[in-house]
XYZ file of C-alpha atoms in Angstrom:
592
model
C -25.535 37.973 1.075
C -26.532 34.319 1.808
C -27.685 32.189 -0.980
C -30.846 30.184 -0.547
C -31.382 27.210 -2.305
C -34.851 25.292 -2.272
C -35.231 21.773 -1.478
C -35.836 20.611 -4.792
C -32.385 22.558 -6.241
C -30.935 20.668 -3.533
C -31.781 17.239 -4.134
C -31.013 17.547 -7.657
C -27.410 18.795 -6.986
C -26.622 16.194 -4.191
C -27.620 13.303 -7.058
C -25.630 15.033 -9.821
C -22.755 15.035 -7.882
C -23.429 10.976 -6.850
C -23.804 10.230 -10.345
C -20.640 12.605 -11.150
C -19.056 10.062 -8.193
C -20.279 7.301 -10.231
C -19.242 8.572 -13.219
C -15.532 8.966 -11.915
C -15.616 4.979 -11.204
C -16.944 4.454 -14.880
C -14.086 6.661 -16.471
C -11.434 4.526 -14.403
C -11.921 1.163 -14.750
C -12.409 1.451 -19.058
C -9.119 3.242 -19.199
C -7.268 1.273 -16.477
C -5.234 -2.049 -17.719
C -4.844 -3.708 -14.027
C -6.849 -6.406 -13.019
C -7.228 -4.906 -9.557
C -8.444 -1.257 -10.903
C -10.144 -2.396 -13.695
C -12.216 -5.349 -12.999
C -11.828 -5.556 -8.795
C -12.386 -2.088 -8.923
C -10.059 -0.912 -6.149
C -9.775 3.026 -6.247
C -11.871 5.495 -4.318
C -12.969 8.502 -6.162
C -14.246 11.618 -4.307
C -15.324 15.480 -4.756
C -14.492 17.784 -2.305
C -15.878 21.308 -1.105
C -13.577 24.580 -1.863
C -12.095 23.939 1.742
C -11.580 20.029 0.599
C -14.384 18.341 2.888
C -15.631 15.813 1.061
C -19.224 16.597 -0.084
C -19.103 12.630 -2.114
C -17.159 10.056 -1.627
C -16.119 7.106 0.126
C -12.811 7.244 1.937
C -13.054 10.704 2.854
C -10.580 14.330 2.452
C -7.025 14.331 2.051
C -6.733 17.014 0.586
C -6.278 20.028 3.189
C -2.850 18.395 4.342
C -1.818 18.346 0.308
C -2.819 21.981 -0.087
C -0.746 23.363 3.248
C 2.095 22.269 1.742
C 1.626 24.050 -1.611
C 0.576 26.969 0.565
C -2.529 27.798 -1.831
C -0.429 27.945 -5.226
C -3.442 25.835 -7.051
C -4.010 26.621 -11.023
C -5.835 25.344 -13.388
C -4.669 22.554 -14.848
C -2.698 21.496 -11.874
C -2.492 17.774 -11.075
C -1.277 16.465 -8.259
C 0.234 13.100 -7.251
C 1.687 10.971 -4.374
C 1.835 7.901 -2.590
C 3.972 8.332 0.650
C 1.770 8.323 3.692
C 4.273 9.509 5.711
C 4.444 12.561 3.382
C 0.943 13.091 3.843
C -0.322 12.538 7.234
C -1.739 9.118 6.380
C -3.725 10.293 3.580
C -3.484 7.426 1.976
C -2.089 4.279 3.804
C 0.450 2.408 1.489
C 3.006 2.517 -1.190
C 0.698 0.803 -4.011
C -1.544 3.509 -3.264
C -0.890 6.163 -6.350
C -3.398 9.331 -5.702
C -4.433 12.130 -8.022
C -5.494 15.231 -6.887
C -7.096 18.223 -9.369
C -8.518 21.727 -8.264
C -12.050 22.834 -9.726
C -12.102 26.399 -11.174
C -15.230 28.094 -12.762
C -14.318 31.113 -14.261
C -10.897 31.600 -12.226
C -13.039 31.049 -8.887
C -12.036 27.767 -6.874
C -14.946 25.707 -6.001
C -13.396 22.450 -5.261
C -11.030 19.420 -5.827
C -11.732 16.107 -7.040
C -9.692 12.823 -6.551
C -8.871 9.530 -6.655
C -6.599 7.141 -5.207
C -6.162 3.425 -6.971
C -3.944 0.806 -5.855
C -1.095 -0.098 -8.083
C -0.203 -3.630 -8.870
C 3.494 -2.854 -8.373
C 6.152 -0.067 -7.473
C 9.060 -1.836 -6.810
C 10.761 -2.928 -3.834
C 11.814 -6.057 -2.994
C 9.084 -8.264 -3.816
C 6.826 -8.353 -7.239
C 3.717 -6.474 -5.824
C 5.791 -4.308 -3.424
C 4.008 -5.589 -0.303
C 6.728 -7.894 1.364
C 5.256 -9.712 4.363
C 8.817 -9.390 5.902
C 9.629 -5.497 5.573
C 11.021 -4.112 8.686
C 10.733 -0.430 7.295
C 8.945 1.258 4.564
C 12.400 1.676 2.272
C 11.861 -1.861 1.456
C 8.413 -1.469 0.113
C 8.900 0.444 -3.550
C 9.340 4.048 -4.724
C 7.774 6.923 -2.104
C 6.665 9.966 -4.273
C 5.661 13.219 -2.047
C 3.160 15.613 -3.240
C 3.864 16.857 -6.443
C 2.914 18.088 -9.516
C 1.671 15.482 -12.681
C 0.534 18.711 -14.612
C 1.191 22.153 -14.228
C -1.256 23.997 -15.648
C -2.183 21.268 -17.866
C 1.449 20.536 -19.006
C 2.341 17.115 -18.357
C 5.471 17.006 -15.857
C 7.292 14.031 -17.853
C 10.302 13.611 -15.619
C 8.005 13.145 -12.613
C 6.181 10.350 -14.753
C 9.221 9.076 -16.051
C 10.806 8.260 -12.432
C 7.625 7.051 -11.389
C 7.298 4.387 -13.811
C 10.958 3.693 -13.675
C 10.376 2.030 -10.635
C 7.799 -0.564 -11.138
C 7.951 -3.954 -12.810
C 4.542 -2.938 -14.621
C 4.972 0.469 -16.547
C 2.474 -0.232 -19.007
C -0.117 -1.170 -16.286
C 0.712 1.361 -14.097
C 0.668 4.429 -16.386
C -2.630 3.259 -17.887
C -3.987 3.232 -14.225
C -2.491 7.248 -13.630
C -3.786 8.452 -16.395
C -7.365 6.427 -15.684
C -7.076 8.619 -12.571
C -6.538 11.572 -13.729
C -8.940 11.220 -16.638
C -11.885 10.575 -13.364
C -10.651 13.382 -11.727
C -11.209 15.587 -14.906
C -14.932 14.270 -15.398
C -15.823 15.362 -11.934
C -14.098 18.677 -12.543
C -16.830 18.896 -16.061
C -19.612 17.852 -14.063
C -18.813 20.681 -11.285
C -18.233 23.116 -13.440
C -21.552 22.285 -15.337
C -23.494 22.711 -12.080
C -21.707 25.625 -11.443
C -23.266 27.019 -14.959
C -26.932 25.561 -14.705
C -27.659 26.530 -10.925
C -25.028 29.799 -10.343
C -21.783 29.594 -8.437
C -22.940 30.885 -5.727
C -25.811 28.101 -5.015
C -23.728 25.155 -5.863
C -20.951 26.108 -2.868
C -24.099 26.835 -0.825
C -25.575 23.483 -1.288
C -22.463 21.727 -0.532
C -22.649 23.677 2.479
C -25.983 22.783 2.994
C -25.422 18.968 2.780
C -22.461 18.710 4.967
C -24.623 20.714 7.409
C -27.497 18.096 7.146
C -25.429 15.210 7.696
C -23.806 16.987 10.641
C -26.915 17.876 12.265
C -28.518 13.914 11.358
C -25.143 12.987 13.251
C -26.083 14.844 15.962
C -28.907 12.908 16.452
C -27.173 9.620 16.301
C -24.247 9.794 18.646
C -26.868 11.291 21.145
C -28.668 8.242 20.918
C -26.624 5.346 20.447
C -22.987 6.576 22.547
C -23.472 6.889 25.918
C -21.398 9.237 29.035
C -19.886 5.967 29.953
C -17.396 4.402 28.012
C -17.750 1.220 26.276
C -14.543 -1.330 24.828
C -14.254 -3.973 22.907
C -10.694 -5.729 21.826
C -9.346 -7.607 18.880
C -6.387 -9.061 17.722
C -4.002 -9.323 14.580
C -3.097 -12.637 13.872
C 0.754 -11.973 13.505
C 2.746 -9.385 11.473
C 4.805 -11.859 8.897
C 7.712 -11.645 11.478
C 6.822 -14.062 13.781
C 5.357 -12.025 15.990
C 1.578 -11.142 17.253
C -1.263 -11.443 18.156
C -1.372 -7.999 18.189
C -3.646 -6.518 20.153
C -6.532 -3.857 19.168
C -8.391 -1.942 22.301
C -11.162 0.466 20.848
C -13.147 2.588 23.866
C -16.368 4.895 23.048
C -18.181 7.461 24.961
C -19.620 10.964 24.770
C -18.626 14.224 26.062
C -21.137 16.388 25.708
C -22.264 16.828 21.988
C -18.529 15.270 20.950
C -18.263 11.221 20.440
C -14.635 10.083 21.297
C -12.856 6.781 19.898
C -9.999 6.313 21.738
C -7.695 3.373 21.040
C -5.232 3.590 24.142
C -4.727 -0.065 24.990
C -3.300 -0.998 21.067
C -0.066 -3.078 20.909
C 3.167 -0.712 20.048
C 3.640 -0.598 16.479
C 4.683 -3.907 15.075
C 8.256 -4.785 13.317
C 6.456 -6.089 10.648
C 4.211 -4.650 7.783
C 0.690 -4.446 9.014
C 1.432 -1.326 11.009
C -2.022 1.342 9.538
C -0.884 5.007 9.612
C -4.108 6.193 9.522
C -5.177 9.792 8.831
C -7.379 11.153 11.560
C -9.911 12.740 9.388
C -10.212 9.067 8.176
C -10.319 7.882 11.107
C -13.219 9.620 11.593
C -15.114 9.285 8.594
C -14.740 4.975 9.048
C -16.574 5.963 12.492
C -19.192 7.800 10.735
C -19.963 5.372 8.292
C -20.531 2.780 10.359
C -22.812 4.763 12.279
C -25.118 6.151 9.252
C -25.179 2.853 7.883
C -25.954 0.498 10.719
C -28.301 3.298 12.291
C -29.475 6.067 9.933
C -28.081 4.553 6.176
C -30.502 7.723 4.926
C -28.171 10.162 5.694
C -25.642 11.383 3.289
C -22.199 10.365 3.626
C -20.366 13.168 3.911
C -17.677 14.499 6.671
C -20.261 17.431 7.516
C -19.438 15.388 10.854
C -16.126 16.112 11.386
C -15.868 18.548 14.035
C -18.218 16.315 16.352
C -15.762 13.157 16.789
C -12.664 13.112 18.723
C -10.018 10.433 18.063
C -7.154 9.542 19.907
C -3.961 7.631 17.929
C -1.426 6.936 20.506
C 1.312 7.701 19.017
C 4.051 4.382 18.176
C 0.883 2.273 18.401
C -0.304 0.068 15.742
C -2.380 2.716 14.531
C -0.045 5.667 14.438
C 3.158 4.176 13.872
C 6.709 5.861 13.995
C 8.292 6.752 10.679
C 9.770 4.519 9.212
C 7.519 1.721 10.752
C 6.647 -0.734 7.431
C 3.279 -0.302 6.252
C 2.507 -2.463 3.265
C 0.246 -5.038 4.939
C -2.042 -2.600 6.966
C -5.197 -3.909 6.005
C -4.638 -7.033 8.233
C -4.881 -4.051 10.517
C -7.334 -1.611 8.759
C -10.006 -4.511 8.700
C -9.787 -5.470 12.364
C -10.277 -1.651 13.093
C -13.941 -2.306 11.754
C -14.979 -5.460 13.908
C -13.386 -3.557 16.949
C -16.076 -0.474 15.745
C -18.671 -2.977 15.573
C -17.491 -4.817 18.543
C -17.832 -1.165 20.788
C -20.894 0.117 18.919
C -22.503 -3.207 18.973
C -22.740 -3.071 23.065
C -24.809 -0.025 23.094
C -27.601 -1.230 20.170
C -27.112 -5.126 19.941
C -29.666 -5.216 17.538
C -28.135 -2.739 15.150
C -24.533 -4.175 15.128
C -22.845 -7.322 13.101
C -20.580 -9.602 14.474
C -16.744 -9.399 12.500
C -15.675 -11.210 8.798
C -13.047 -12.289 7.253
C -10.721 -9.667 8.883
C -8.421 -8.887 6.071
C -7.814 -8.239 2.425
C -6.724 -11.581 1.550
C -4.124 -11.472 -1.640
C -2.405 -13.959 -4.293
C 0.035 -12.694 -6.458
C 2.078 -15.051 -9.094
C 4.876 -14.301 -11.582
C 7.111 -15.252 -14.217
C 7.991 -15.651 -17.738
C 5.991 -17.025 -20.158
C 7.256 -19.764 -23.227
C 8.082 -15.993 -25.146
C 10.218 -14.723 -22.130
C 7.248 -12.313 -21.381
C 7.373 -11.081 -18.121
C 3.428 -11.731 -16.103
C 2.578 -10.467 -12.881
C -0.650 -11.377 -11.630
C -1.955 -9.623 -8.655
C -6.138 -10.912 -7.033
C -7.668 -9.192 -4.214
C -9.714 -12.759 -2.766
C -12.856 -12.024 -0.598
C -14.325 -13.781 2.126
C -17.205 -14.134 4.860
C -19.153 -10.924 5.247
C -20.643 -10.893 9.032
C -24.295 -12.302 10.350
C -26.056 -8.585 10.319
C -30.038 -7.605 11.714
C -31.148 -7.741 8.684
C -29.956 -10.863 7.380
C -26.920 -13.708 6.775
C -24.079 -12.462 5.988
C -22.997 -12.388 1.982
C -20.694 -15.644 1.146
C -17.250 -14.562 -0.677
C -18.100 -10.958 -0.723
C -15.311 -7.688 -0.724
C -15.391 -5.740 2.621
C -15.672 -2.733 -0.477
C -19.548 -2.274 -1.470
C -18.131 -1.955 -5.252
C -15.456 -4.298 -5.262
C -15.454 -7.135 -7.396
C -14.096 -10.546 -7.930
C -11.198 -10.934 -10.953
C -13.814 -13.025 -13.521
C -11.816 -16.574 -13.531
C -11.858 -16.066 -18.038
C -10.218 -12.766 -17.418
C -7.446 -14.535 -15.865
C -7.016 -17.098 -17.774
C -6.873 -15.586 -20.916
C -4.290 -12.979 -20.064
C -1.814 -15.357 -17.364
C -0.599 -18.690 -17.589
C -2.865 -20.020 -14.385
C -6.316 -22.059 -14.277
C -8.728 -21.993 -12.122
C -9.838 -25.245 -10.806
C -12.270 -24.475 -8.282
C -14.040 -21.255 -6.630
C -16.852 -22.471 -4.243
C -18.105 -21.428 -0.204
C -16.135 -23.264 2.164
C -18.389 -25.938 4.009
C -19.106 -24.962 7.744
C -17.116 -21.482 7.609
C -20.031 -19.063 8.572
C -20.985 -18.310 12.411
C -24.288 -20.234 13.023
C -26.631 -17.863 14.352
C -30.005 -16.785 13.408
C -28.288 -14.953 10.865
C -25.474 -17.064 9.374
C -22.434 -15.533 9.096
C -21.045 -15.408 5.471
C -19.128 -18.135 3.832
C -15.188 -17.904 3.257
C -14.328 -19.084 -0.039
C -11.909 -22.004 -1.587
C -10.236 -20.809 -4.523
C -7.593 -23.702 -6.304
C -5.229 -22.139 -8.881
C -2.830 -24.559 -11.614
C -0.239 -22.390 -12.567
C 0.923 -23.609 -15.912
C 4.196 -21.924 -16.071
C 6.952 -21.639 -13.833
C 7.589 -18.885 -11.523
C 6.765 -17.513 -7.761
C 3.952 -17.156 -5.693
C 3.437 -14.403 -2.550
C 0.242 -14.286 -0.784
C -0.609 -12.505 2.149
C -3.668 -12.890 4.573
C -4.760 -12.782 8.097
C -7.855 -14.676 10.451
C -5.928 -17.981 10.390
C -5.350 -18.108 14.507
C -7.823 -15.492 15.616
C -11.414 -16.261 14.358
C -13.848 -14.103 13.704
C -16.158 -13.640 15.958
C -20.027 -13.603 16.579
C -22.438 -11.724 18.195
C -25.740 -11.812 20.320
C -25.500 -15.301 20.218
C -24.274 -16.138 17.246
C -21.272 -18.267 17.208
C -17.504 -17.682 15.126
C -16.742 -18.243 11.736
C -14.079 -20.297 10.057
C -10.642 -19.620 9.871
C -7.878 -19.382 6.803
C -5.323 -21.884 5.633
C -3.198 -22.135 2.098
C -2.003 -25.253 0.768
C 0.457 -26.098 -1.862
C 0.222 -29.506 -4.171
C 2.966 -30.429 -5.901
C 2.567 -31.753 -9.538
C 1.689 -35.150 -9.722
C 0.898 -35.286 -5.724
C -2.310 -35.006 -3.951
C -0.847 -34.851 -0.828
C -1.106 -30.917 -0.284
C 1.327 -29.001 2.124
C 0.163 -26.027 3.957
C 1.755 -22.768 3.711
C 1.833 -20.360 6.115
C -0.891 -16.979 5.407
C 1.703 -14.563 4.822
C 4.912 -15.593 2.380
C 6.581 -14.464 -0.599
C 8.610 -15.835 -3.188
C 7.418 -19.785 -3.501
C 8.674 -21.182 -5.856
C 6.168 -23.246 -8.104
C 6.298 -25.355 -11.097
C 3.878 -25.666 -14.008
C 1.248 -27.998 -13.121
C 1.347 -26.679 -9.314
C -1.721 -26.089 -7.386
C -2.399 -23.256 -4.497
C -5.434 -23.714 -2.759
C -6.542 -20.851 -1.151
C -9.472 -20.536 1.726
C -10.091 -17.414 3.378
C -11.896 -17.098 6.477
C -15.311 -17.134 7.132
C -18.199 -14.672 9.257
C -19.625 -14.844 12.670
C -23.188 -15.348 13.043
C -25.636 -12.987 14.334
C -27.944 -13.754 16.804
C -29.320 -17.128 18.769
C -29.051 -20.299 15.892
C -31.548 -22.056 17.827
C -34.171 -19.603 16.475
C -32.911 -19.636 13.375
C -35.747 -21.219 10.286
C -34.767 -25.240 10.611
C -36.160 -25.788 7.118
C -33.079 -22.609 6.328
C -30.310 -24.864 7.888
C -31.852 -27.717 6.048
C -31.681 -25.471 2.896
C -28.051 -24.589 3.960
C -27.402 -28.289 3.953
C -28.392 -28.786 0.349
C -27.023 -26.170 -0.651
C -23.589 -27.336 0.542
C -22.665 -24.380 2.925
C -23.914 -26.352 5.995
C -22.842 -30.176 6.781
C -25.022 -32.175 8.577
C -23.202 -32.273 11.993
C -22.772 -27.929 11.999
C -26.714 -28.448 11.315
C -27.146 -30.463 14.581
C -24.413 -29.361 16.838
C -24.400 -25.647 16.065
C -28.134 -25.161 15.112
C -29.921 -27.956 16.915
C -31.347 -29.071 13.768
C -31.434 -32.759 13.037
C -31.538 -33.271 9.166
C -32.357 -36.745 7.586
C -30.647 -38.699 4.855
C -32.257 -36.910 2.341
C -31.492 -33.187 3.637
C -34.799 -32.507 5.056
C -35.747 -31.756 8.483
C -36.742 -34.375 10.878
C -39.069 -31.696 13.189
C -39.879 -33.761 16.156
C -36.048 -34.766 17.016
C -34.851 -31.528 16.253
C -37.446 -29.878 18.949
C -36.526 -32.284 21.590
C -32.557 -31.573 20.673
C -32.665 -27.961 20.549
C -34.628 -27.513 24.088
C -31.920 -29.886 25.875
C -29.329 -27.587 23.980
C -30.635 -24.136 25.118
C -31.391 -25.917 28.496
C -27.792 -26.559 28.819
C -26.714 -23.225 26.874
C -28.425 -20.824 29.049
C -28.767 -17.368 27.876
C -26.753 -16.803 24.721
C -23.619 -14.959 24.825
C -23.494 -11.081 23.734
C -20.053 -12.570 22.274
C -18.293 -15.747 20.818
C -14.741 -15.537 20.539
C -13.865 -19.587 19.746
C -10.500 -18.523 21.207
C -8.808 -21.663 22.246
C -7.060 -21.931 25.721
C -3.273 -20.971 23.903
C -4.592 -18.270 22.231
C -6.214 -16.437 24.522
C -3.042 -16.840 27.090
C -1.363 -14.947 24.169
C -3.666 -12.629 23.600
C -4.070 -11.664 27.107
């Protein structure tokens, strides 16, 4: 027998479990110890269906390539861990990755899993941070756990735990941030279970099914509309993969076949001997495909992977994107990131006026350790931000996370806890796309270390720029720069490095790249640039030679000069471009 359930039952179950989702997040980051779980917020909770779709979430199921392998022996209690993506189809898509897995029971019935993977600041390797921009395979790149057991039957499994945190510089900070995990998962199992009471078994699994069926028919809907017979592509490139090597090319073609939507990246580089190779999951695939879609078309449907079985993706194999065991993966999201401006690059030729133009590309990252005057060992690890792209509905966000929920580090946070000040943390000048939507700012942040010890960092956009769209012109590029105590002549470093050595009184500068714009910048407000201006994200010469405005001494708009400048500009423009690349001549003979 079929269970109904009414609208209104529904609705209330699909919030509960978004506020269980929400919940999960809360639980983590006031039990984690990590700067990057607990105030940057990196981990991705999610609850799953009985058949492990993911009914909430954000990064989408895992879990039916975890359960073949423990060919259905799930109990109650049962925790499960792992971090190797090999071992798990791409699941997850690094080492630093740890993820928790727990099955739902109510009353000895399964109705679903919940989990949550959280990056941790270090498990081992060869570099502090185990993400060396070097690697040539993944052995170099810390401990690789398989699927296992953290609790049987609610019994903690102490010699798994005890080799885990053998093998990371951090045990303190790392065990905090498992058991953060697990403690999420366990909430969402409560808050299942407490559905399961107030509305009947039965309904909840039948509303789950219900939602996933919504968003699959609302998908429907979409790909008819905005993916066409004929096949669209778009290309982007990797700046390099720490070797010396790159740009790496990134070929992304849509179309439809019948009701099906196909992404199909033949055209990628081969895997790269470096670390920015993404192993990517195909059910993730998809999902990053179906996000984009609901929230640049439809952002009122429900994220869920009701979807699935309507996208087809093809990963040719010993590309970038489904590397060759034991291809090194630390670095992917140099990688991961460029696989959304190629999404919005494809997408973006079918509805213009939906679509963004690309950001800062990467997941930019500044680690520094030591000892302290008490021979304490510190390890600080900060995920930076940068320029989030010109968009329809508005300029892009200056210094923001690619992650909605993301965060920056707060600078008293880390200063209080590591021997490092922070000097400086403003927009960089002139880094945004113009367009009639600016593209988002990259930011400048300068760090005195006050101690001795070694810095890695790790980031991408510093050749290839990002680009912009209907018009709109390319953001800003990276660059890191060292200053020497007692110097201010500053030395640049290259984006990807590990193991400078720095004294106390050192500086790092650190700029990440910037946003394309969106749309013409000759229609854009002039009393906005002029605003821009003041506000420092805008010079005076990007006001006049990117936006035709002419701005006076005092930063305020001088109307008839900029009218006479801006129709000699579009006079000699033409029609805008659909894109704006800024490759220069060298690059693009390497790219191509």
């Amino acid at each position: 027998m079929t269970v109904k359930v009414d609208p209104i039952t529904l609705d209330i179950i699909e919030n509960a479990l978004k506020n269980a989702r929400s919940e999960m997040d809360g639980v983590v980051v006031r039990i984690s110890l990590s700067p990057v779980i607990r105030e940057q917020h990196d981990e991705f909770p999610m609850i799953c269906d009985a058949k492990g779709r993911m009914v909430v979430g954000q990064f989408g199921s895992y879990i039916p390539a975890i359960v073949e392998k423990f060919e259905g022996d799930l109990n109650e209690g049962d925790v499960f861990v792992w971090n190797d993506p090999y071992a798990c189809k791409g699941s997850i898509s690094h080492n630093n990755d740890w993820c928790v897995m727990m099955p739902i029971f109510h009353q000895g019935v399964l109705v679903g899993f919940s989990s949550i993977f959280g990056h941790m600041v270090d498990v081992g390797g060869k570099v502090p941070g185990s993400m060396p921009f070097d690697a040539r395979t993944i052995w170099e790149e810390g401990l690789r756990i398989p699927p296992v057991r953290i609790y049987d039957k609610g019994v903690l499994n102490k010699g798994v735990l005890d080799i885990m945190l053998n093998n990371t510089r951090t045990p303190d900070m790392n065990r905090a941030d498992l058991m953060a995990l697990i403690a999420g998962c366990r909430t969402a199992a409560t808050r299942v279970q407490e559905l399961c009471d107030r509305f009947g078994r039965d309904s909840y699994v039948a509303a789950c099914d219900m939602l996933l069926d919504r968003t699959r028919e609302a998908m429907k809907v979409l790909i008819d509309k905005y993916i066409s017979e004929e096949p669209v592509s778009f290309t982007d490139y990797v700046d390099d993969d720490g070797l010396g090597n790159g740009p790496f090319k990134m070929t992304l073609s849509i179309y439809r076949r019948g009701d099906k939507a196909v992404f199909d990246w033949t055209g990628t580089d081969p895997q790269a001997e470096g670390p920015i190779n993404f192993h990517i999951h195909e059910g993730l695939c998809k999902l990053f495909f179906g996000v984009y879609m609901i929230m640049a078309f439809d952002p009122s449907v429900l994220f869920n992977e009701g979807f699935y079985d309507l996208f087809e993706i093809v990963l040719p194999e010993g590309s970038l994107l489904n590397p060759r065991f034991p291809a090194a993966l630390s670095n992917r999201l140099n990688t991961h990131t460029r696989f959304f401006d190629c999404q919005a690059g494809a997408l973006g030729q079918r509805a213009p006026h939906l679509s963004m133009a690309a950001g800062y590309g990467t997941s930019p990252h500044f680690i520094f350790t030591g000892h302290d005057k008490n021979n304490k060992y510190f390890q600080l690890m900060e995920l930076l931000f940068g320029g989030v792209p010109g968009r329809p509905r508005g300029d892009g966000l200056d210094g923001h996370a690619w992650w909605p929920l993301f965060s920056a580090t707060p600078i008293e946070y880390i200063e209080n806890y590591y021997p490092v000040l922070v000097e400086s943390y403003r927009p960089i000048r002139d880094s945004g796309g113009p367009g009639l939507h600016r593209g988002g700012a990259g930011i400048e942040k300068i760090y005195r270390v006050l101690e001795p010890g070694k810095v890695s960092i790790h980031d991408d956009r510093e050749v290839v720029p990002p680009w912009g769209i209907n018009g709109g012109q390319f953001g800003g590029t990276s660059s890191k720069w060292l200053i020497k105590a007692g110097s201010e002549e500053p030395t640049r470093i290259p984006s990807k490095i590990d193991n400078l050595a720095v004294g106390a009184g050192d500086r790092i500068v650190f700029r990440t790249a910037g946003a394309g714009g969106w749309g013409d910048p000759f229609e854009r407000d002039a009393e906005i640039v002029a605003r821009d201006v003041r506000y420092d994200l805008v010079s005076a010469e990007q006001a006049k030679n990117g936006y035709g405005v002419v701005v006076t001494a005092d930063e305020r708009v001088d109307r008839h000069a900029t009218e006479t400048l801006r129709a000699a500009m579009r006079a000699e423009r033409g029609a805008p471009a659909p894109f704006n690349f800024g490759f220069e001549p060298p690059l693009r003979e390497a790219a191509e």
